[in-house]
Short mmCIF file of C-alpha atoms and ligand atoms in Angstrom, two decimals:
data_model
loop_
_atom_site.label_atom_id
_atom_site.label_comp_id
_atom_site.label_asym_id
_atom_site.label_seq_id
_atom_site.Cartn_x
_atom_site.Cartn_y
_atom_site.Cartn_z
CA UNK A 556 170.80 106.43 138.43
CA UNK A 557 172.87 109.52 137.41
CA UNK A 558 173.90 107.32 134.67
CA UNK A 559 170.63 106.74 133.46
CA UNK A 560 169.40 110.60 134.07
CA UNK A 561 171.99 111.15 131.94
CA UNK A 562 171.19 108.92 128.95
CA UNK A 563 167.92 110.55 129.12
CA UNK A 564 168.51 114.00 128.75
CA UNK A 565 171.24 113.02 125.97
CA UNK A 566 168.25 111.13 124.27
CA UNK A 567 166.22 114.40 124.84
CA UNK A 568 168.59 116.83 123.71
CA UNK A 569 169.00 114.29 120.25
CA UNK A 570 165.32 114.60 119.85
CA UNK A 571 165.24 118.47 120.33
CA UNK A 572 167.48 118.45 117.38
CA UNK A 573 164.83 116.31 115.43
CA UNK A 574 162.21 118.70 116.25
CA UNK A 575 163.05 121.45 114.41
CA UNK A 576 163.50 120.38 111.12
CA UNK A 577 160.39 117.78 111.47
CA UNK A 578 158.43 121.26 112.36
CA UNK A 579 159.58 122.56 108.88
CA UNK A 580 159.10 118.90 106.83
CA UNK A 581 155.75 118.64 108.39
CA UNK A 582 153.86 121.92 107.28
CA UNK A 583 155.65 120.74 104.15
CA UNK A 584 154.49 117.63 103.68
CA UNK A 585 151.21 118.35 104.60
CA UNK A 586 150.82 121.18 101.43
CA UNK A 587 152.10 118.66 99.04
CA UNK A 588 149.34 116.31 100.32
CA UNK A 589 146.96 119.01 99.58
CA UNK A 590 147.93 120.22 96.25
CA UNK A 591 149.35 116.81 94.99
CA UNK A 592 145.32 115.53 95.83
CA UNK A 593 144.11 118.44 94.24
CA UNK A 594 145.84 118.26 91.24
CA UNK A 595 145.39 115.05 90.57
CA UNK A 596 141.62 115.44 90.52
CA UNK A 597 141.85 118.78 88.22
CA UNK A 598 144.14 116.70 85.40
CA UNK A 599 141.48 113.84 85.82
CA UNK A 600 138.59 115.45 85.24
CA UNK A 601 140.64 117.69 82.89
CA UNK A 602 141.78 114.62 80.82
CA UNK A 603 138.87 112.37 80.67
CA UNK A 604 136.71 115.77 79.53
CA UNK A 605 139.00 118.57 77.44
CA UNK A 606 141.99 118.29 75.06
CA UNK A 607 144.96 118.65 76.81
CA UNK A 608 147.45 119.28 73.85
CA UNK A 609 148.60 122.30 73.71
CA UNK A 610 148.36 123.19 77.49
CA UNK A 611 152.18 124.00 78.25
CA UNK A 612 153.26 121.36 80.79
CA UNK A 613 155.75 124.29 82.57
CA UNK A 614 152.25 126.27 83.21
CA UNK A 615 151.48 123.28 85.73
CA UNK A 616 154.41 122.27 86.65
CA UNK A 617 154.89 126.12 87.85
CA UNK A 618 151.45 126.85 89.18
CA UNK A 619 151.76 123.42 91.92
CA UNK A 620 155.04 125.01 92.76
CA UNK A 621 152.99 127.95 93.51
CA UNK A 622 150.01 126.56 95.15
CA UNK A 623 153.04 124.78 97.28
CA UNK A 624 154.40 127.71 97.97
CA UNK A 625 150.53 129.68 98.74
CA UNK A 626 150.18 126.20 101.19
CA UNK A 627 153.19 126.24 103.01
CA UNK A 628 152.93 130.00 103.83
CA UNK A 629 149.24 130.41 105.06
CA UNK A 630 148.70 126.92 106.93
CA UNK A 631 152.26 127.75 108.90
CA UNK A 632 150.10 130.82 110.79
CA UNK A 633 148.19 127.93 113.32
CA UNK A 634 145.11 130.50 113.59
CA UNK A 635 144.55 130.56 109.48
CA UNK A 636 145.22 127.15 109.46
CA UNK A 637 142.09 126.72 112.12
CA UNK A 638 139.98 128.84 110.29
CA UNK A 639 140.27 127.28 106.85
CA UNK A 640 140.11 123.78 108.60
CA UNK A 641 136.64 124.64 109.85
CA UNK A 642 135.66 126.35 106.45
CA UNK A 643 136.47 123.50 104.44
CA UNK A 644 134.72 121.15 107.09
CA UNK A 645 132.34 123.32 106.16
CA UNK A 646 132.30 122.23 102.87
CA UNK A 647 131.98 118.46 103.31
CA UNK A 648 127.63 119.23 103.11
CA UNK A 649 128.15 120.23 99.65
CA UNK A 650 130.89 117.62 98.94
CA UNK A 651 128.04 114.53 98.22
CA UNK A 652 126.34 117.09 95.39
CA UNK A 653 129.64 117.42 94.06
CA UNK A 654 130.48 113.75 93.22
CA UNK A 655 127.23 113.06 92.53
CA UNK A 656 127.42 115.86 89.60
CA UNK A 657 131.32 114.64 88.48
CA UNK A 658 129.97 111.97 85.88
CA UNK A 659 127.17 114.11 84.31
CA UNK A 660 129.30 117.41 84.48
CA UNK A 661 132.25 115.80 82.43
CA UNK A 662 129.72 113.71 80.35
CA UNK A 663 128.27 117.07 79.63
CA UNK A 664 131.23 118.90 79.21
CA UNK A 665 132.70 116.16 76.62
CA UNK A 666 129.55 116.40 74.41
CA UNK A 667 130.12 119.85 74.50
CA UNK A 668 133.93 119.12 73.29
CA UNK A 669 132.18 116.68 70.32
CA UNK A 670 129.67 118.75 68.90
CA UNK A 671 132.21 121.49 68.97
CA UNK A 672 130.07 124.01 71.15
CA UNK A 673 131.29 126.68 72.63
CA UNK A 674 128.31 127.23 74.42
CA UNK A 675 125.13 125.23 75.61
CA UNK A 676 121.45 127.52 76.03
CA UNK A 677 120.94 128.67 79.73
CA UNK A 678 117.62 128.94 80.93
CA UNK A 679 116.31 131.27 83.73
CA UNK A 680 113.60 130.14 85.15
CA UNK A 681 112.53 133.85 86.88
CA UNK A 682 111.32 137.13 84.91
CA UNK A 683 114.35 139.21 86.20
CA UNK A 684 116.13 141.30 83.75
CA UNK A 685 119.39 139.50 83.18
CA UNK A 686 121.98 141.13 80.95
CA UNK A 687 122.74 139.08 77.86
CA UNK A 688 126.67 138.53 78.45
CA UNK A 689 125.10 136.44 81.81
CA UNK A 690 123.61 133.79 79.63
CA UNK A 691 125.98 132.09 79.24
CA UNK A 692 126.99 128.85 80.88
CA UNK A 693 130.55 129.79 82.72
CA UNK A 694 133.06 127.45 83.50
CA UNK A 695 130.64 124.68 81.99
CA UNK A 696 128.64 124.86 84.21
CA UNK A 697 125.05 123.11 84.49
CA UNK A 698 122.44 125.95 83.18
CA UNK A 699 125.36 128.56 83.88
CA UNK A 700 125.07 130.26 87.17
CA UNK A 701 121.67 129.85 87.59
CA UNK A 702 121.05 126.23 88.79
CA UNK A 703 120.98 124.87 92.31
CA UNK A 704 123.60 122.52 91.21
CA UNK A 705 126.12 124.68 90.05
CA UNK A 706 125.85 126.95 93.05
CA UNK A 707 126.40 123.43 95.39
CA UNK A 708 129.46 122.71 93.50
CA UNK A 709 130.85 125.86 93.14
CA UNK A 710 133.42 125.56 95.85
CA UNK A 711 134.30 122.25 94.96
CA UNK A 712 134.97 123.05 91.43
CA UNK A 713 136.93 126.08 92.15
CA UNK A 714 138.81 124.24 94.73
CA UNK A 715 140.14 121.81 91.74
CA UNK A 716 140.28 125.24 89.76
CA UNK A 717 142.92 126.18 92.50
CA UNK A 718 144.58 122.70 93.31
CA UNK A 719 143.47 123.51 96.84
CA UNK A 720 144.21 126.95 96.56
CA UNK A 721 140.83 128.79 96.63
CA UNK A 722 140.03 129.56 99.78
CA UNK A 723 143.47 130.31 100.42
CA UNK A 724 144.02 133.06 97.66
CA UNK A 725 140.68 134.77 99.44
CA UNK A 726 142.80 134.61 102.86
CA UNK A 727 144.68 137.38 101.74
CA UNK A 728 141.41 139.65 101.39
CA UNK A 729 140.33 138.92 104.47
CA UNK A 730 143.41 139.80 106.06
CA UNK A 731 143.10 143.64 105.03
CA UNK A 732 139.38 143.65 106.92
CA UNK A 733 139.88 144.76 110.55
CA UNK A 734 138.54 142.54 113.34
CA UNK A 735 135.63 143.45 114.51
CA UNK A 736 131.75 144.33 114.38
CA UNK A 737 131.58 147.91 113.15
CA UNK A 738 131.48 147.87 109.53
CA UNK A 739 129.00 147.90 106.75
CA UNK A 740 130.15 145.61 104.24
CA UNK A 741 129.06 145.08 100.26
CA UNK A 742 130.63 142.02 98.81
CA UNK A 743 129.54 142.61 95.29
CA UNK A 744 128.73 139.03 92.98
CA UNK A 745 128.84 137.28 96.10
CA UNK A 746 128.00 133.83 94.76
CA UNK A 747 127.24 131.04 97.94
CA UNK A 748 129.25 133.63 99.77
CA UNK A 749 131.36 130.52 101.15
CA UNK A 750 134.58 133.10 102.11
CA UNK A 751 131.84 135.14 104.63
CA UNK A 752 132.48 132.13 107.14
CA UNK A 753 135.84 132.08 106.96
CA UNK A 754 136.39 135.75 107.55
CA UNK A 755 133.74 135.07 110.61
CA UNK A 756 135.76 132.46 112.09
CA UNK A 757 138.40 135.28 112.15
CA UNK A 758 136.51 138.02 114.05
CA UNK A 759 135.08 139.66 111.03
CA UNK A 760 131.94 139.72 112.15
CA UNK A 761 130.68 143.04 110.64
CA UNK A 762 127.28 143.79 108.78
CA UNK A 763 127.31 142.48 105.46
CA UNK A 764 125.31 142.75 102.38
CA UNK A 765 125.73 140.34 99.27
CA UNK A 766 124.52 141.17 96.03
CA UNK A 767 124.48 138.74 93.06
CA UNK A 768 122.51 137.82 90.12
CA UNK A 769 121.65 134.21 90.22
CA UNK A 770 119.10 133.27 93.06
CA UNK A 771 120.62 129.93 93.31
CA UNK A 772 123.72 130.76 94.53
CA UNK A 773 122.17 133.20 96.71
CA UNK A 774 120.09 130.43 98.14
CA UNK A 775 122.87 128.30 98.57
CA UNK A 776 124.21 130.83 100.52
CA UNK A 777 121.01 131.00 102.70
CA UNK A 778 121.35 126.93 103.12
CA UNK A 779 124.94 127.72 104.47
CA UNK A 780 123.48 130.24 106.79
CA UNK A 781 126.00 133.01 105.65
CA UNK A 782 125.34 135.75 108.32
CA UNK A 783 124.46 138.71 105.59
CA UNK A 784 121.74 140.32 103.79
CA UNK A 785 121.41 138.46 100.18
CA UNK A 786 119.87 140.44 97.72
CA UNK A 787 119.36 139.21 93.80
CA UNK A 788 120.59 142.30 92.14
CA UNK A 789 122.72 143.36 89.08
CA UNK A 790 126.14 144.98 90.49
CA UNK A 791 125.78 147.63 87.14
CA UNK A 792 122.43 149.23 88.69
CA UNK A 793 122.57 148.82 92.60
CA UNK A 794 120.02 150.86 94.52
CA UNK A 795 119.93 154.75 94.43
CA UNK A 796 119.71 154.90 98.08
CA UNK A 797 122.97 153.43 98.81
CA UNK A 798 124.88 155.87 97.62
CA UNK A 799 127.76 156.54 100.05
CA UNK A 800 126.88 154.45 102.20
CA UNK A 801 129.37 151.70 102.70
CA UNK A 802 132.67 151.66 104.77
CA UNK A 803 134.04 148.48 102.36
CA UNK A 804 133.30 147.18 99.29
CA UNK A 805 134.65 143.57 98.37
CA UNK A 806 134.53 142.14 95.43
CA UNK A 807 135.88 138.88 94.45
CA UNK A 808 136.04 136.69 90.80
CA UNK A 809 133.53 139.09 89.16
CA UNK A 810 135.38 141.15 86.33
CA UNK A 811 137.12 138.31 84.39
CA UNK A 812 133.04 137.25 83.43
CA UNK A 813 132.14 140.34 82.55
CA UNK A 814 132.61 142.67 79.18
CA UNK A 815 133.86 145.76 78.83
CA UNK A 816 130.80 147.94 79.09
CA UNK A 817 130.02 146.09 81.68
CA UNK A 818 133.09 146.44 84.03
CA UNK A 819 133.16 149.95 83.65
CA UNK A 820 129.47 150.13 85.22
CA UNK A 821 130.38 147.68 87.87
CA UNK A 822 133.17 150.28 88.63
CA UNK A 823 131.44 152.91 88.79
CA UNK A 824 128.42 151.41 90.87
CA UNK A 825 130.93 150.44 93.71
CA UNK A 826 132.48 153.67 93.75
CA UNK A 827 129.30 155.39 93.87
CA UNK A 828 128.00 152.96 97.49
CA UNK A 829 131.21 153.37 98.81
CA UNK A 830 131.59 156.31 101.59
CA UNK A 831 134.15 159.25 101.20
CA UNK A 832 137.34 157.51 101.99
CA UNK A 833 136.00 154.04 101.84
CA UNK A 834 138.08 150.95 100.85
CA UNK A 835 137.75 148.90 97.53
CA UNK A 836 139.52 145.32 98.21
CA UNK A 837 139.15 143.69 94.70
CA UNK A 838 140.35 140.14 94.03
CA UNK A 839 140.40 138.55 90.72
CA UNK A 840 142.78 136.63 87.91
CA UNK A 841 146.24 137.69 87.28
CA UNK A 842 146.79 139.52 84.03
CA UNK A 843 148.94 139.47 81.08
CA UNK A 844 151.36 142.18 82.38
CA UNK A 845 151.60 139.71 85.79
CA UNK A 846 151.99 136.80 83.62
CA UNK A 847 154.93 134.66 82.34
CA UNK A 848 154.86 133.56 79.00
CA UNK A 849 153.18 129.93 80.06
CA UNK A 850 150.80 131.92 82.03
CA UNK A 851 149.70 133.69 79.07
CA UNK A 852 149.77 131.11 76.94
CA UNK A 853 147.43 129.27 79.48
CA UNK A 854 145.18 132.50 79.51
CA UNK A 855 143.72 131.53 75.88
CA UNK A 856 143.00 127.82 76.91
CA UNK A 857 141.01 128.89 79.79
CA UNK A 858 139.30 130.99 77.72
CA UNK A 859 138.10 128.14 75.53
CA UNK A 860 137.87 125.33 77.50
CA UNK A 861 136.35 126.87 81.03
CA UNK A 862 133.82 128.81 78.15
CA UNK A 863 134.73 132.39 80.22
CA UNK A 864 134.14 134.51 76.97
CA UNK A 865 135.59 137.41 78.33
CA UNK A 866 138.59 136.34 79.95
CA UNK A 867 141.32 137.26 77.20
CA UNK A 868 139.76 141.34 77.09
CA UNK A 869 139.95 141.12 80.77
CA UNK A 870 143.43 140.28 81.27
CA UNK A 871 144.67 143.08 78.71
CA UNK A 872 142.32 145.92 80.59
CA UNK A 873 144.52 148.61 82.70
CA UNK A 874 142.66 148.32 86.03
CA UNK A 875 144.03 150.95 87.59
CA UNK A 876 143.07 153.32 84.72
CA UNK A 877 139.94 151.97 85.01
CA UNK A 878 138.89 152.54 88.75
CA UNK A 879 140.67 155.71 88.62
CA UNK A 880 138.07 156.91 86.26
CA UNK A 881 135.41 156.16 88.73
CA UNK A 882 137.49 158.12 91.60
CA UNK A 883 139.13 154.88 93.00
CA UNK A 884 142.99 154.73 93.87
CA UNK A 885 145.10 151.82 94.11
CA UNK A 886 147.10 152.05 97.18
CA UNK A 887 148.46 148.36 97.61
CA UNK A 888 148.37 145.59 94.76
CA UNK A 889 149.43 141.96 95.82
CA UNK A 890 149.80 138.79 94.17
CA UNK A 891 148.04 135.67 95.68
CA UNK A 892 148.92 132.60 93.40
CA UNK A 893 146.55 132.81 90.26
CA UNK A 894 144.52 135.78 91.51
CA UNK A 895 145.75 138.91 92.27
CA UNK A 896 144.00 141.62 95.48
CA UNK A 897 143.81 145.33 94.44
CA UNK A 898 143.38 147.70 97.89
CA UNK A 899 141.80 151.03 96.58
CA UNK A 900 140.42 154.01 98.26
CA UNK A 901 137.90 156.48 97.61
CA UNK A 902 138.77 160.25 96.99
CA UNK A 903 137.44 162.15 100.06
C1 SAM B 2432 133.16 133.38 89.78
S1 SAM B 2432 131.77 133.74 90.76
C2 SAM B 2432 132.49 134.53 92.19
C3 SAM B 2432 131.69 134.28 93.44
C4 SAM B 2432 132.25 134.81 94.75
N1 SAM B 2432 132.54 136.22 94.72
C5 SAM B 2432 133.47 134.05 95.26
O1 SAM B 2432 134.17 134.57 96.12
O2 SAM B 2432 133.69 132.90 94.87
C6 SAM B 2432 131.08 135.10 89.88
C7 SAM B 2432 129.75 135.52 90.47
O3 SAM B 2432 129.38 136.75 89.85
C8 SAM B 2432 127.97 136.76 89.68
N2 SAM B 2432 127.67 137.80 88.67
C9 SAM B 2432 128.04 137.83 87.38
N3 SAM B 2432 127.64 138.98 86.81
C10 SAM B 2432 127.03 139.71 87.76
C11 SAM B 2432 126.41 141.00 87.81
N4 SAM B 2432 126.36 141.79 86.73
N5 SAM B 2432 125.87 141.43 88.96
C12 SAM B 2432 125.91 140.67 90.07
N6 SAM B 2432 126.49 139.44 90.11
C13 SAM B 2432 127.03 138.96 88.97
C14 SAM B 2432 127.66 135.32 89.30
O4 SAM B 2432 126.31 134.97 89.47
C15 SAM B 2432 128.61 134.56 90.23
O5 SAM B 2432 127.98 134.26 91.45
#
């Protein structure tokens, strides 16, 4: 008996030792699962739709080191890891529109590539006043931002985009909102407003407002129930009456799409809402000065090939400079993988 109660705790104390490291392989494992899956879906569709001379292999080779690395870090916290499991269940209602657009997307996309188009006509199909630069069909995608379809796939594309690293990158803006109710929120070009549940599933349940142009994505973000205020309205002319009168401004993705004129209005439009003191938490691409030289050199493909006309301009523009014209401060500036998050505040 003591013999055998012996054995046993000798076996247990052997797999104690196992336990650790399996707790670090695991997590491990599990990312590479992730991005490996990923990736392999972004070079397919990549491949079988674009050149891909001329893309430095280092640049991905590097970035699914760093979606790894984005992985490993954010799914070890077991709380994020719940949230962004139920957000991307979540996604699985959009996930049939999605492979049901694949074939005609890259069919689409590769006609594109033969007639040597940079860009295909997009067609609005309401009288409001879009600006010219949005006319244009983003990211290739079907009638630009303005069809149902495109706003269903969004996610899905950007989550290839990413190699699984979308809704992770947006983890680290919700991070800087405080738990709570008490808030009044503008996310600015809020698309389907899919990171809205993700933040709720992590007590930020404030009061938010989401303004964008295209009433598709804003009605895919009614289909997904997002708990906000959706409003079709250009983020360079927002209404008079809102001036200071948001606590937090968020603004994700929107500046890389737009030209310079344009920015600069954008800028000054969310300073203008924003309260006395208020916070700016603005998320979108790295930029040449963040960039190594594959990055850069990858900057000038996506510019052609995901048809963002405006891309290049953006990643030379001095952001800081730029919001500091408007009275905006940069307090805190982060890196998350491809993206970067800017924290600014608002001159009392
Ligand atoms: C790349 S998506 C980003 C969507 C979302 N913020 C996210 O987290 O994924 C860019 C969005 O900006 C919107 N947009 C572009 N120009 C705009 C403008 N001037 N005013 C308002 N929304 C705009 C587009 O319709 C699109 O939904």
């Amino acid at each position: 008996m003591t013999h055998a109660t012996s054995t046993l705790s000798r076996s247990l104390a052997q797999l104690e030792q196992f336990r650790a490291p399996l707790s670090q392989v695991l997590p491990r494992l599990r990312s590479a699962g992730r991005v490996g899956l990923h990736a392999g879906g972004l070079m397919s569709a990549w491949a079988s739709a674009l050149p891909v001379d001329g893309v430095d292999l280092a640049f991905f080779k590097n970035s699914f080191a760093g979606a790894m690395a984005l992985h490993a870090r954010v799914l070890a916290d077991p709380d994020k890891r719940e949230a962004l499991a139920q957000a991307e269940r979540e996604d699985l209602f959009t996930l049939p529109v999605f492979l049901a657009s694949v074939l005609p997307d890259l069919w689409r996309i590769r006609s594109k590539q033969r007639e040597e188009r940079q860009r295909l006509p997009v067609e609005p199909r309401d009288v409001f006043p879009y600006p010219d630069y949005y006319l244009n069909d983003f990211h290739n995608q079907a009638n630009g931002g303005l069809s149902l379809r495109s706003a269903l796939t969004y996610e899905w594309q950007i989550r290839l985009l990413f190699m699984g690293a979308n809704r992770l990158m947006r983890q680290g803006l919700i991070d800087q909102i405080p738990e709570g109710d008490y808030l009044d929120v503008l996310d600015v070009a809020c698309g389907p407003a899919t990171w809205l549940g993700q933040a709720w599933a992590q007590n930020r349940r404030h009061r938010y407002t989401g303004i964008d142009l295209s009433p598709s994505y804003l009605e895919a973000a009614r289909l997904l129930r997002r708990k906000a205020t959706l409003l079709q309205m250009n983020a360079e002319r927002m209404l008079p009456e809102w001036t200071g009168r948001f606590d937090l401004v968020t603004c994700i993705w929107l500046f890389h799409e737009l030209p310079g004129e344009a920015m600069e209005c954008v800028a000054a439009e969310m300073a203008r809402v924003l309260e006395p003191g208020g916070t700016l938490l603005f998320m979108d691409a790295i930029q040449e000065a963040d960039a190594t030289e594959e990055e850069q050199g990858a900057f000038r493909h996506f510019q052609v090939y995901f048809n963002e006309p405006y891309f290049e301009d953006y990643t030379r523009t001095d952001l800081p400079e730029l919001f500091a014209r408007h009275g905006l401060r940069v307090e805190r500036t982060e890196r998350w993988f491809m993206s970067k998050l800017l924290t600014l505040r608002k001159e009392e």
